[in-house]
Amino acid sequence: MNPTAPRLLQLQFFAALREQAGCSTLAVETAARTPAELYRELQACRGLTLPAELLRVAVNARYVAMDTPLQAGDHVVFIPPVAGG
Amino acid sequence: MFELADQPIDSAAWRTRLAHGAAGALVVFEGWVRNHHLGRPVTELEYEAFDAHARLEGEAIIAEVEQDYPGCRVCCVHRTGRLRVGELSVWIGAAAPHRAAAFLACRQVIEELKRRLPVWKKEHHPDGATEWVNCTAEAATSRLSPETYHARQIALPEVGAAGQAALAAASLLVVGVGGLGCPAALYLATAGLGRLTLADGGLVELSNLHRQILFTADEVGVAKATAAAARLKAHNPLARIEAFATRVTPLNVRTLVAGRTAVLDCTDNFTARFLLHDACRAAGVPLVSAAVHRFEGELTVYAPGTPGCLHCQWPAHRPAELDATGDCASGPVFAPTVGVLGVMQAAEALKLILRTPGADFRHTRLLNLLDASVLAVERTANPSCPVCGQPAIIRSDRTPSRPDVILTEEAFVALGPVRTAWLLEAGETARAGFPGAECVLAGDVLRLRELAAAGPLVLACRSGVRSAALARLLRAEGMGAVFARAVGAT
Ligand SMILES: [Zn+2]
């Protein structure tokens, strides 16, 4: 598969990111190849203000590195700094 | 057991779930909603969870803690939704046979949960303003910054940003979390290493506390690796520390050593020292070794490019016999001796990672704390060492001839089908001198020991000298049926 061809991803937002994005879930068609690229896109078009270095990312319910290649259909969650307890 | 709850927590019911006959202590942590945060009044908190992920992470945290503290049972419930001041946001109970483990386990759950659980909270202020905790610009700048933590270390010309990056990419293993391992681990845990693993199968004992300075008197009976990792994580929350609360054995040593930047030998016996040395040598991983006797100690770095090996020093000695001659495992120890040596081990390991100019790994250091002297002894390779000597120089006549080790061709044939290892010198093509033999690098004593442990073993090599020397070495270690073929390649 062409790595730069647009693909459909399922996004889910929580807490501060949910409020900034204005939705909990979002299906996007994107040419972003990695979570890092995807987050830069979202910052530009959705006005997300949290700096990327504060975030972790879970793809298909597993924490992965920000430069992990994304596949069509992936479920991507950017995780803001947690504050349980 | 872990739960997310959108209704008030019934702490009495949770307490009942933990009751069991073997439990002698229950430690409970309750997180309460308070009316202020960072100087601002708070009226309400709103908790939001990434449900599926939070449940998995919560279960994982509890499973880890229950594994770290055998016999301990842990329950945790975390609220979601809107909570008023004074309400219970999290309840953690740890029931264990003894209070030390219960306190440690409970603490570990809340610390891990605050770090890992995908749960967020939003503060509501009396003026109607709201704020997601930890998600503001101030929170971002006030969080624990590795750059600030390590600033005084990075300022060293010998470290700098590149050195700090090398430390962050390094993986270290400390074997033995005792008198040497405690001070060594303390300085490694603050260095900014990518990964630090503490391996020790023992428990904290009262008579060891005078030198095992990471442990407190109320931790007696807890696994040393677990207690040390908990202590070091509290000391430096940025450190990535793993506890391996199991003895290092021939079965797990390869996996433990694989991929390490360096290994610290902080053990107190020759059996473990030879095992680690041979595993590191086979994997090409530097080993920083130390040993102490009362007021004296010795520090040696075995690394690719340094002269000789541990077998040079103790040719054909049985580790168990060496252990019987000393008293390091149970004898008297002047605590500062292990303290100084352990810290020196940490320094040598960090210099290995940093490739510090001026570091000298070719000498063994002999310390004497009675007169506070350090003597540098130049190490030389023992040319007749069965492991690292050259076959042309290994003089078979230096060890008393042991006819039962050398097999004549007739005796070899008479032995019938038997496992055979063909010993390769460095750079020699991996092709056995005769069919059915496994090729083993001559220096890989670990592999030879594994083969010998599985049954009768015959060693052979091109010269016939190395095989005889290594067969004698394995015999001396107590392996029974190890032989060498009298002749080399056929
Ligand atoms: Zn040697």
PDB file of N, CA and C in Angstrom, chain A residues 12-16 18-19 50-51 53-54 56 58 61-63 75 77 79-85, chain B residues 47-50 53 57 78 89-90 113-122 132-135 140 143:
ATOM      1  N   GLN A  12     -10.440   9.064  19.056  1.00  0.00           N
ATOM      2  CA  GLN A  12     -11.243   9.270  20.252  1.00  0.00           C
ATOM      3  C   GLN A  12     -10.509  10.270  21.136  1.00  0.00           C
ATOM      4  N   PHE A  13     -11.254  11.208  21.729  1.00  0.00           N
ATOM      5  CA  PHE A  13     -10.637  12.261  22.544  1.00  0.00           C
ATOM      6  C   PHE A  13     -11.150  12.191  23.971  1.00  0.00           C
ATOM      7  N   PHE A  14     -10.284  12.569  24.900  1.00  0.00           N
ATOM      8  CA  PHE A  14     -10.674  12.621  26.311  1.00  0.00           C
ATOM      9  C   PHE A  14     -10.270  13.956  26.920  1.00  0.00           C
ATOM     10  N   ALA A  15     -11.000  14.298  27.986  1.00  0.00           N
ATOM     11  CA  ALA A  15     -10.639  15.429  28.859  1.00  0.00           C
ATOM     12  C   ALA A  15     -10.384  16.701  28.055  1.00  0.00           C
ATOM     13  N   ALA A  16      -9.233  17.342  28.304  1.00  0.00           N
ATOM     14  CA  ALA A  16      -8.964  18.640  27.677  1.00  0.00           C
ATOM     15  C   ALA A  16      -9.006  18.546  26.149  1.00  0.00           C
ATOM     16  N   ARG A  18     -10.798  16.487  24.339  1.00  0.00           N
ATOM     17  CA  ARG A  18     -12.184  16.322  23.903  1.00  0.00           C
ATOM     18  C   ARG A  18     -12.868  17.687  23.803  1.00  0.00           C
ATOM     19  N   GLU A  19     -12.599  18.513  24.818  1.00  0.00           N
ATOM     20  CA  GLU A  19     -13.229  19.840  24.806  1.00  0.00           C
ATOM     21  C   GLU A  19     -12.674  20.703  23.678  1.00  0.00           C
ATOM     22  N   LEU A  50      -2.673  21.525  23.376  1.00  0.00           N
ATOM     23  CA  LEU A  50      -1.713  20.824  24.238  1.00  0.00           C
ATOM     24  C   LEU A  50      -0.475  20.478  23.420  1.00  0.00           C
ATOM     25  N   PRO A  51       0.731  20.805  23.953  1.00  0.00           N
ATOM     26  CA  PRO A  51       1.942  20.462  23.191  1.00  0.00           C
ATOM     27  C   PRO A  51       2.103  18.941  23.058  1.00  0.00           C
ATOM     28  N   GLU A  53       4.556  17.058  23.185  1.00  0.00           N
ATOM     29  CA  GLU A  53       5.462  16.345  24.103  1.00  0.00           C
ATOM     30  C   GLU A  53       4.808  15.996  25.442  1.00  0.00           C
ATOM     31  N   LEU A  54       3.604  16.552  25.689  1.00  0.00           N
ATOM     32  CA  LEU A  54       2.888  16.180  26.917  1.00  0.00           C
ATOM     33  C   LEU A  54       2.009  14.953  26.704  1.00  0.00           C
ATOM     34  N   ARG A  56       0.701  11.107  25.326  1.00  0.00           N
ATOM     35  CA  ARG A  56       1.040   9.752  24.910  1.00  0.00           C
ATOM     36  C   ARG A  56      -0.027   9.334  23.915  1.00  0.00           C
ATOM     37  N   ALA A  58      -2.264   5.987  22.247  1.00  0.00           N
ATOM     38  CA  ALA A  58      -2.634   4.574  22.228  1.00  0.00           C
ATOM     39  C   ALA A  58      -3.248   4.275  20.867  1.00  0.00           C
ATOM     40  N   ALA A  61      -5.782   0.452  21.461  1.00  0.00           N
ATOM     41  CA  ALA A  61      -5.722   0.175  22.900  1.00  0.00           C
ATOM     42  C   ALA A  61      -4.346  -0.260  23.392  1.00  0.00           C
ATOM     43  N   ARG A  62      -3.268   0.098  22.651  1.00  0.00           N
ATOM     44  CA  ARG A  62      -1.911  -0.171  23.142  1.00  0.00           C
ATOM     45  C   ARG A  62      -1.100   1.103  23.041  1.00  0.00           C
ATOM     46  N   TYR A  63      -0.349   1.414  24.102  1.00  0.00           N
ATOM     47  CA  TYR A  63       0.551   2.562  24.026  1.00  0.00           C
ATOM     48  C   TYR A  63       1.619   2.277  22.979  1.00  0.00           C
ATOM     49  N   HIS A  75      -7.537   2.649  15.465  1.00  0.00           N
ATOM     50  CA  HIS A  75      -8.240   3.439  16.483  1.00  0.00           C
ATOM     51  C   HIS A  75      -7.173   4.187  17.271  1.00  0.00           C
ATOM     52  N   VAL A  77      -5.952   7.124  20.046  1.00  0.00           N
ATOM     53  CA  VAL A  77      -6.338   7.976  21.164  1.00  0.00           C
ATOM     54  C   VAL A  77      -5.110   8.734  21.642  1.00  0.00           C
ATOM     55  N   ILE A  79      -3.498  10.743  24.537  1.00  0.00           N
ATOM     56  CA  ILE A  79      -3.767  10.707  25.977  1.00  0.00           C
ATOM     57  C   ILE A  79      -3.105  11.894  26.651  1.00  0.00           C
ATOM     58  N   PRO A  80      -3.898  12.854  27.124  1.00  0.00           N
ATOM     59  CA  PRO A  80      -3.316  13.991  27.846  1.00  0.00           C
ATOM     60  C   PRO A  80      -2.713  13.526  29.178  1.00  0.00           C
ATOM     61  N   PRO A  81      -1.914  14.369  29.841  1.00  0.00           N
ATOM     62  CA  PRO A  81      -1.333  13.968  31.130  1.00  0.00           C
ATOM     63  C   PRO A  81      -2.433  13.503  32.086  1.00  0.00           C
ATOM     64  N   VAL A  82      -2.289  12.307  32.655  1.00  0.00           N
ATOM     65  CA  VAL A  82      -3.359  11.742  33.472  1.00  0.00           C
ATOM     66  C   VAL A  82      -3.360  12.386  34.855  1.00  0.00           C
ATOM     67  N   ALA A  83      -4.494  12.290  35.541  1.00  0.00           N
ATOM     68  CA  ALA A  83      -4.622  12.926  36.858  1.00  0.00           C
ATOM     69  C   ALA A  83      -5.587  12.138  37.720  1.00  0.00           C
ATOM     70  N   GLY A  84      -5.347  10.835  37.825  1.00  0.00           N
ATOM     71  CA  GLY A  84      -6.207  10.025  38.685  1.00  0.00           C
ATOM     72  C   GLY A  84      -5.878  10.242  40.148  1.00  0.00           C
ATOM     73  N   GLY A  85      -6.671   9.606  40.999  1.00  0.00           N
ATOM     74  CA  GLY A  85      -6.400   9.638  42.438  1.00  0.00           C
ATOM     75  C   GLY A  85      -7.037  10.831  43.119  1.00  0.00           C
TER      76      GLY A  85
ATOM     77  N   TYR B  47     -14.375  13.615  37.134  1.00  0.00           N
ATOM     78  CA  TYR B  47     -13.418  12.602  36.664  1.00  0.00           C
ATOM     79  C   TYR B  47     -13.914  11.983  35.366  1.00  0.00           C
ATOM     80  N   GLU B  48     -13.003  11.837  34.419  1.00  0.00           N
ATOM     81  CA  GLU B  48     -13.335  11.203  33.139  1.00  0.00           C
ATOM     82  C   GLU B  48     -12.324  10.092  32.895  1.00  0.00           C
ATOM     83  N   ALA B  49     -12.769   8.940  32.403  1.00  0.00           N
ATOM     84  CA  ALA B  49     -11.864   7.806  32.178  1.00  0.00           C
ATOM     85  C   ALA B  49     -11.965   7.319  30.746  1.00  0.00           C
ATOM     86  N   PHE B  50     -10.849   6.843  30.233  1.00  0.00           N
ATOM     87  CA  PHE B  50     -10.819   6.097  28.968  1.00  0.00           C
ATOM     88  C   PHE B  50     -11.132   4.663  29.395  1.00  0.00           C
ATOM     89  N   HIS B  53      -9.507   1.100  28.413  1.00  0.00           N
ATOM     90  CA  HIS B  53      -8.072   1.165  28.646  1.00  0.00           C
ATOM     91  C   HIS B  53      -7.765   1.287  30.142  1.00  0.00           C
ATOM     92  N   GLU B  57      -5.464  -1.181  32.378  1.00  0.00           N
ATOM     93  CA  GLU B  57      -4.286  -0.639  33.053  1.00  0.00           C
ATOM     94  C   GLU B  57      -4.399  -0.850  34.563  1.00  0.00           C
ATOM     95  N   HIS B  78     -11.892   3.263  41.493  1.00  0.00           N
ATOM     96  CA  HIS B  78     -11.695   4.673  41.153  1.00  0.00           C
ATOM     97  C   HIS B  78     -13.006   5.252  40.645  1.00  0.00           C
ATOM     98  N   SER B  89     -12.643   9.687  46.084  1.00  0.00           N
ATOM     99  CA  SER B  89     -12.378   9.566  44.643  1.00  0.00           C
ATOM    100  C   SER B  89     -11.694   8.253  44.300  1.00  0.00           C
ATOM    101  N   VAL B  90     -10.901   7.746  45.238  1.00  0.00           N
ATOM    102  CA  VAL B  90     -10.243   6.454  44.992  1.00  0.00           C
ATOM    103  C   VAL B  90     -10.093   5.741  46.326  1.00  0.00           C
ATOM    104  N   LEU B 113      -0.857   4.195  39.729  1.00  0.00           N
ATOM    105  CA  LEU B 113      -2.154   4.648  39.222  1.00  0.00           C
ATOM    106  C   LEU B 113      -2.109   6.123  38.799  1.00  0.00           C
ATOM    107  N   LYS B 114      -1.471   6.940  39.618  1.00  0.00           N
ATOM    108  CA  LYS B 114      -1.400   8.373  39.280  1.00  0.00           C
ATOM    109  C   LYS B 114      -0.548   8.601  38.039  1.00  0.00           C
ATOM    110  N   ARG B 115       0.387   7.681  37.803  1.00  0.00           N
ATOM    111  CA  ARG B 115       1.286   7.828  36.673  1.00  0.00           C
ATOM    112  C   ARG B 115       0.672   7.259  35.392  1.00  0.00           C
ATOM    113  N   ARG B 116      -0.095   6.180  35.518  1.00  0.00           N
ATOM    114  CA  ARG B 116      -0.467   5.403  34.327  1.00  0.00           C
ATOM    115  C   ARG B 116      -1.942   5.360  33.997  1.00  0.00           C
ATOM    116  N   LEU B 117      -2.823   5.447  34.999  1.00  0.00           N
ATOM    117  CA  LEU B 117      -4.246   5.202  34.736  1.00  0.00           C
ATOM    118  C   LEU B 117      -4.817   6.314  33.853  1.00  0.00           C
ATOM    119  N   PRO B 118      -5.434   5.957  32.693  1.00  0.00           N
ATOM    120  CA  PRO B 118      -5.983   7.006  31.829  1.00  0.00           C
ATOM    121  C   PRO B 118      -7.279   7.580  32.402  1.00  0.00           C
ATOM    122  N   VAL B 119      -7.113   8.372  33.449  1.00  0.00           N
ATOM    123  CA  VAL B 119      -8.216   9.058  34.121  1.00  0.00           C
ATOM    124  C   VAL B 119      -7.794  10.517  34.259  1.00  0.00           C
ATOM    125  N   TRP B 120      -8.757  11.428  34.007  1.00  0.00           N
ATOM    126  CA  TRP B 120      -8.435  12.852  34.080  1.00  0.00           C
ATOM    127  C   TRP B 120      -9.404  13.533  35.024  1.00  0.00           C
ATOM    128  N   LYS B 121      -8.981  14.658  35.603  1.00  0.00           N
ATOM    129  CA  LYS B 121      -9.926  15.368  36.455  1.00  0.00           C
ATOM    130  C   LYS B 121      -9.960  16.859  36.115  1.00  0.00           C
ATOM    131  N   LYS B 122     -11.191  17.372  36.201  1.00  0.00           N
ATOM    132  CA  LYS B 122     -11.413  18.780  35.898  1.00  0.00           C
ATOM    133  C   LYS B 122     -11.875  19.450  37.177  1.00  0.00           C
ATOM    134  N   TRP B 132      -8.659  21.545  33.480  1.00  0.00           N
ATOM    135  CA  TRP B 132      -8.196  20.151  33.496  1.00  0.00           C
ATOM    136  C   TRP B 132      -6.843  20.097  34.189  1.00  0.00           C
ATOM    137  N   VAL B 133      -6.729  19.290  35.233  1.00  0.00           N
ATOM    138  CA  VAL B 133      -5.494  19.213  36.020  1.00  0.00           C
ATOM    139  C   VAL B 133      -4.372  18.622  35.160  1.00  0.00           C
ATOM    140  N   ASN B 134      -3.190  19.202  35.287  1.00  0.00           N
ATOM    141  CA  ASN B 134      -1.970  18.767  34.578  1.00  0.00           C
ATOM    142  C   ASN B 134      -1.963  19.126  33.100  1.00  0.00           C
ATOM    143  N   CYS B 135      -3.015  19.777  32.596  1.00  0.00           N
ATOM    144  CA  CYS B 135      -3.087  20.051  31.155  1.00  0.00           C
ATOM    145  C   CYS B 135      -2.888  21.530  30.829  1.00  0.00           C
ATOM    146  N   ALA B 140       2.644  22.126  32.590  1.00  0.00           N
ATOM    147  CA  ALA B 140       3.665  21.611  31.676  1.00  0.00           C
ATOM    148  C   ALA B 140       5.048  22.062  32.107  1.00  0.00           C
ATOM    149  N   ARG B 143       6.164  20.440  35.696  1.00  0.00           N
ATOM    150  CA  ARG B 143       6.321  18.990  35.835  1.00  0.00           C
ATOM    151  C   ARG B 143       7.803  18.664  35.933  1.00  0.00           C
TER     152      ARG B 143
END
